[in-house]
Structure formats: C-alpha cells, structure tokens
Short mmCIF file of C-alpha atoms in Angstrom, two decimals:
data_model
loop_
_atom_site.label_atom_id
_atom_site.label_comp_id
_atom_site.label_asym_id
_atom_site.label_seq_id
_atom_site.Cartn_x
_atom_site.Cartn_y
_atom_site.Cartn_z
CA UNK A 1 -6.27 13.73 25.04
CA UNK A 2 -4.06 11.54 22.86
CA UNK A 3 -0.98 12.55 24.82
CA UNK A 4 -2.76 11.76 28.10
CA UNK A 5 -3.86 8.33 26.88
CA UNK A 6 -0.37 7.46 25.66
CA UNK A 7 1.28 8.73 28.83
CA UNK A 8 -1.04 6.61 30.95
CA UNK A 9 -0.48 3.45 28.93
CA UNK A 10 1.86 0.69 30.10
CA UNK A 11 3.16 0.24 26.52
CA UNK A 12 2.66 1.57 23.01
CA UNK A 13 2.87 -0.55 19.87
CA UNK A 14 3.04 1.69 16.78
CA UNK A 15 3.17 0.19 13.28
CA UNK A 16 6.28 2.05 12.08
CA UNK A 17 9.44 3.70 13.37
CA UNK A 18 7.97 6.97 12.03
CA UNK A 19 5.04 6.62 14.44
CA UNK A 20 7.42 5.60 17.23
CA UNK A 21 9.40 8.83 16.76
CA UNK A 22 6.14 10.80 16.83
CA UNK A 23 5.23 9.30 20.21
CA UNK A 24 8.71 9.84 21.62
CA UNK A 25 9.54 13.27 20.20
CA UNK A 26 6.09 14.73 19.58
CA UNK A 27 4.33 13.49 22.70
CA UNK A 28 7.25 13.04 25.06
CA UNK A 29 6.62 9.34 25.68
CA UNK A 30 9.62 7.50 27.12
CA UNK A 31 11.24 5.30 24.46
CA UNK A 32 11.27 2.30 26.81
CA UNK A 33 7.47 2.13 26.57
CA UNK A 34 7.47 1.98 22.77
CA UNK A 35 7.83 -1.19 20.67
CA UNK A 36 7.22 -1.18 16.91
CA UNK A 37 4.84 -3.97 15.86
CA UNK A 38 4.29 -3.96 12.09
CA UNK A 39 1.06 -4.38 10.22
CA UNK A 40 0.59 -7.66 8.40
CA UNK A 41 -0.71 -9.38 5.31
CA UNK A 42 -2.62 -12.60 4.70
CA UNK A 43 -0.48 -15.46 3.34
CA UNK A 44 -3.15 -16.37 0.77
CA UNK A 45 -2.00 -13.54 -1.52
CA UNK A 46 1.25 -15.41 -2.13
CA UNK A 47 -0.75 -18.07 -3.97
CA UNK A 48 -2.82 -15.66 -6.05
CA UNK A 49 -3.47 -16.74 -9.64
CA UNK A 50 -3.91 -14.14 -12.42
CA UNK A 51 -6.22 -16.30 -14.53
CA UNK A 52 -9.52 -15.31 -12.92
CA UNK A 53 -8.94 -11.59 -13.48
CA UNK A 54 -7.42 -12.00 -16.94
CA UNK A 55 -10.28 -14.22 -18.14
CA UNK A 56 -12.93 -11.88 -16.68
CA UNK A 57 -11.57 -8.51 -17.79
CA UNK A 58 -9.14 -9.36 -20.59
CA UNK A 59 -6.38 -7.35 -18.92
CA UNK A 60 -2.87 -8.45 -17.94
CA UNK A 61 0.42 -6.80 -16.94
CA UNK A 62 -1.33 -3.52 -16.17
CA UNK A 63 -0.71 -0.74 -13.64
CA UNK A 64 -2.94 -1.22 -10.59
CA UNK A 65 -4.25 1.09 -7.88
CA UNK A 66 -6.38 -0.23 -5.02
CA UNK A 67 -7.84 2.33 -2.63
CA UNK A 68 -10.75 4.63 -1.89
CA UNK A 69 -11.77 6.98 -4.67
CA UNK A 70 -12.83 10.07 -2.82
CA UNK A 71 -10.56 10.04 0.21
CA UNK A 72 -8.03 12.75 -0.65
CA UNK A 73 -5.27 11.13 1.46
CA UNK A 74 -5.22 8.15 -0.90
CA UNK A 75 -4.42 10.46 -3.85
CA UNK A 76 -6.36 8.59 -6.52
CA UNK A 77 -6.32 11.81 -8.55
CA UNK A 78 -2.53 11.85 -8.54
CA UNK A 79 -2.50 8.26 -9.77
CA UNK A 80 -5.05 9.00 -12.50
CA UNK A 81 -3.08 12.00 -13.74
CA UNK A 82 0.20 10.07 -13.66
CA UNK A 83 -1.05 7.16 -15.79
CA UNK A 84 -2.45 9.61 -18.35
CA UNK A 85 1.18 10.18 -19.29
CA UNK A 86 1.88 6.47 -19.81
CA UNK A 87 0.55 4.56 -22.81
CA UNK A 88 -0.18 1.41 -20.83
CA UNK A 89 -3.31 -0.26 -19.43
CA UNK A 90 -4.20 0.80 -15.90
CA UNK A 91 -6.84 -0.42 -13.45
CA UNK A 92 -8.34 1.36 -10.49
CA UNK A 93 -10.18 -0.71 -7.85
CA UNK A 94 -11.92 0.77 -4.82
CA UNK A 95 -15.16 2.19 -3.45
CA UNK A 96 -16.25 5.41 -5.14
CA UNK A 97 -17.39 8.08 -2.70
CA UNK A 98 -20.11 10.62 -3.47
CA UNK A 99 -18.14 13.83 -3.04
CA UNK A 100 -16.43 16.53 -5.06
CA UNK A 101 -13.01 14.90 -4.98
CA UNK A 102 -14.36 11.59 -6.29
CA UNK A 103 -16.11 13.44 -9.10
CA UNK A 104 -12.84 15.15 -10.05
CA UNK A 105 -11.23 11.71 -10.21
CA UNK A 106 -13.98 10.33 -12.44
CA UNK A 107 -13.90 13.37 -14.73
CA UNK A 108 -10.11 13.12 -15.07
CA UNK A 109 -10.31 9.36 -15.71
CA UNK A 110 -12.56 9.91 -18.74
CA UNK A 111 -9.56 11.45 -20.55
CA UNK A 112 -7.65 8.14 -20.51
CA UNK A 113 -8.80 5.34 -22.81
CA UNK A 114 -6.35 2.96 -21.11
CA UNK A 115 -7.78 3.41 -17.60
CA UNK A 116 -10.40 0.97 -16.30
CA UNK A 117 -12.32 1.81 -13.10
CA UNK A 118 -13.84 -1.35 -11.64
CA UNK A 119 -15.29 -0.05 -8.39
CA UNK A 120 -15.08 -1.95 -5.12
CA UNK A 121 -13.95 -5.57 -4.86
CA UNK A 122 -14.14 -7.21 -1.43
CA UNK A 123 -10.79 -7.96 0.18
CA UNK A 124 -11.80 -11.60 0.68
CA UNK A 125 -12.73 -12.03 -2.99
CA UNK A 126 -10.46 -14.24 -5.13
CA UNK A 127 -10.88 -11.56 -7.81
CA UNK A 128 -8.85 -9.02 -5.83
CA UNK A 129 -6.01 -11.46 -5.23
CA UNK A 130 -6.11 -12.36 -8.92
CA UNK A 131 -5.90 -8.66 -9.86
CA UNK A 132 -2.74 -8.31 -7.77
CA UNK A 133 -1.22 -11.34 -9.49
CA UNK A 134 -2.24 -10.13 -12.95
CA UNK A 135 -0.74 -6.64 -12.71
CA UNK A 136 2.87 -5.68 -13.42
CA UNK A 137 3.07 -2.62 -11.17
CA UNK A 138 1.05 -1.67 -8.13
CA UNK A 139 1.05 2.07 -7.36
CA UNK A 140 -0.15 3.76 -4.17
CA UNK A 141 1.00 7.41 -4.17
CA UNK A 142 -0.92 8.41 -1.02
CA UNK A 143 -0.17 11.42 1.14
CA UNK A 144 1.09 8.87 3.67
CA UNK A 145 0.69 5.16 4.46
CA UNK A 146 1.42 2.89 7.41
CA UNK A 147 2.23 0.93 5.32
CA UNK A 148 -0.52 0.53 2.76
CA UNK A 149 -1.77 -3.02 3.31
CA UNK A 150 -2.93 -3.22 -0.31
CA UNK A 151 0.67 -2.62 -1.37
CA UNK A 152 1.83 -5.47 0.90
CA UNK A 153 -0.83 -7.73 -0.61
CA UNK A 154 0.21 -6.82 -4.16
CA UNK A 155 3.89 -7.24 -3.39
CA UNK A 156 3.24 -10.67 -1.89
CA UNK A 157 1.34 -11.60 -5.07
CA UNK A 158 4.40 -10.67 -7.14
CA UNK A 159 3.79 -7.07 -8.24
CA UNK A 160 6.46 -4.41 -8.41
CA UNK A 161 5.50 -1.63 -6.00
CA UNK A 162 5.50 2.16 -6.33
CA UNK A 163 4.50 3.85 -3.08
CA UNK A 164 4.51 7.12 -1.18
CA UNK A 165 7.69 8.08 0.62
CA UNK A 166 5.72 9.32 3.64
CA UNK A 167 4.42 7.52 6.71
CA UNK A 168 6.92 4.77 7.41
CA UNK A 169 6.66 2.80 4.17
CA UNK A 170 10.42 2.23 4.06
CA UNK A 171 10.08 0.08 7.19
CA UNK A 172 8.15 -2.41 5.09
CA UNK A 173 9.50 -2.18 1.56
CA UNK A 174 13.14 -1.31 2.29
CA UNK A 175 15.01 -0.91 -1.01
CA UNK A 176 12.59 -3.21 -2.83
CA UNK A 177 10.05 -0.57 -3.95
CA UNK A 178 10.13 2.79 -5.69
CA UNK A 179 9.20 5.75 -3.47
CA UNK A 180 7.45 8.87 -4.74
CA UNK A 181 6.58 12.39 -3.70
CA UNK A 182 2.75 12.21 -3.72
CA UNK A 183 2.47 15.92 -4.57
CA UNK A 184 4.38 15.43 -7.85
CA UNK A 185 2.55 13.83 -10.77
CA UNK A 186 5.85 13.90 -12.67
CA UNK A 187 7.58 11.91 -9.93
CA UNK A 188 4.77 9.35 -9.78
CA UNK A 189 4.79 8.98 -13.57
CA UNK A 190 8.56 8.49 -13.69
CA UNK A 191 8.56 5.86 -10.94
CA UNK A 192 5.76 3.86 -12.58
CA UNK A 193 7.53 3.96 -15.94
CA UNK A 194 10.77 2.76 -14.34
CA UNK A 195 8.95 -0.02 -12.51
CA UNK A 196 7.34 -1.17 -15.76
CA UNK A 197 10.79 -1.50 -17.31
CA UNK A 198 12.19 -3.59 -14.44
CA UNK A 199 12.63 -7.33 -14.76
CA UNK A 200 10.31 -9.38 -12.52
CA UNK A 201 11.89 -10.39 -9.21
CA UNK A 202 10.90 -12.51 -6.23
CA UNK A 203 12.88 -10.38 -3.77
CA UNK A 204 9.96 -8.28 -2.51
CA UNK A 205 7.62 -11.27 -2.33
CA UNK A 206 10.17 -13.22 -0.27
CA UNK A 207 10.82 -10.23 2.00
CA UNK A 208 7.12 -9.78 2.77
CA UNK A 209 6.62 -13.50 3.28
CA UNK A 210 9.47 -13.61 5.77
CA UNK A 211 8.69 -10.46 7.76
CA UNK A 212 5.05 -9.43 7.43
CA UNK A 213 2.66 -12.37 7.31
CA UNK A 214 0.07 -12.09 10.06
CA UNK A 215 1.54 -15.16 11.76
CA UNK A 216 4.88 -13.36 12.11
CA UNK A 217 3.16 -10.20 13.36
CA UNK A 218 1.26 -12.27 15.94
CA UNK A 219 4.53 -13.72 17.21
CA UNK A 220 5.99 -10.24 17.65
CA UNK A 221 2.84 -9.06 19.43
CA UNK A 222 2.85 -12.03 21.79
CA UNK A 223 6.52 -11.48 22.59
CA UNK A 224 5.85 -7.82 23.41
CA UNK A 225 2.92 -8.75 25.67
CA UNK A 226 4.97 -11.39 27.51
CA UNK A 227 7.75 -8.87 28.07
CA UNK A 228 5.26 -6.37 29.47
CA UNK A 229 3.60 -8.91 31.78
CA UNK A 230 6.98 -10.09 33.10
CA UNK A 231 7.79 -6.64 34.48
#
C-alpha cells in the first residue's frame, strides 16, 4: 500500500536523505519525484534561559534526555544504563507509559542516585526550554531518529548533543554532534563522557539557527511546491 501511494504521488518530500534513498531504492520511486525537506525547530529555543529550571530543581550542567519512557525505539533504558556509569547529575523528561518496558526503566533508574525523572513537561512550557538551556549534554540514543526534534531544540538552546547514528541524523547535526550505536551502552557512555569534557561552543546552535528554523523549512517547502505546480 505504501509503495502504491508513493508511486501515485506527484512528489515526495522525505525529512532525510536516508528516507529519500529508501523511497528510491526500496520502493523504486524515480529520484526526480523526491525532494528532501527537513524537519524544523521553533526559534524560541535559541532564547531559552536556564534560570527557571535551575531555581526550581536546583540542577545545572546535567545530562538530559527528553523522550517517551516506555517506547522501546526511544531507548530510555539505554540512556539510563549509560548514565549509571557516569558520576554526574542526569535528568530524564518525558511521559511514562504503563507497560513492561517503562517499568524496567523505572527499576533501573532506582539504582542511580544522580538520576532525576521529572515526568512529562509540555513542549510549549518555558520549563522545557529552560531545561535545555540548563543542561550541558543532551543525549538521545534512540534506535533511529529523523532527526529527533528534541535534540534540535536542545542544540539550539546551546547543549552539546549525543545522538543515534541511525535514521538520517547526520543530515541535521553534521560533524557537530557525537553519534552512538544505540545497542551499545558502552558506546553511549563514552560519547556522553567525551561531550561533558568538551568546551562549550556556539557552532551547533548557529548551524541549527541557519538551516532548521521552521521559517527556513517553510521556505524550502514553498519552493518545492512552486516547482511542482510549474510543471
């Protein structure tokens, strides 16, 4: 059904070159019909202030994960096990599902006195933006991401980013993030430790601001639509 829908479409706009290759090579869609349009991030995260989070929770310069706790693809368990090996404060934000995987995450988290699970914080809340600005390293070792909008938000707020190597993330973070094998706790641990030791830099923030704000994505989408309608 997916192949039929794609074949019958006038154009396809995947979020990554990885997805574009899947359409072309996996579904046999002609490359001329495919244009990569990236996902985007809200500009407000560039102005995030750490004070609200720091004053509320008393935490600063921590390791941060934002994602569902219970969706196995997001690999919260891998994150929890990785930060057990690092003597550094860590924060996990996200909705907690009622399932066996979520319970494994919660049980594992109890072993780490440095890990704080805060539950869900709405994306529009100033507290989430403040958490991004307050952390040192944002880690998202998912099975795959396209690209992991939370990682874009954190990077725009100034965090150093550790992210999965799968799913087209390199399209977004280029050489400005550390990439990990999500199946390896050792690899995740090592990348987070290295990121903690890095000096702060504005390179990733500037890259995201230039390429991936929603305004820029809208321009690319409009250009693609105009090109299609001109045919």
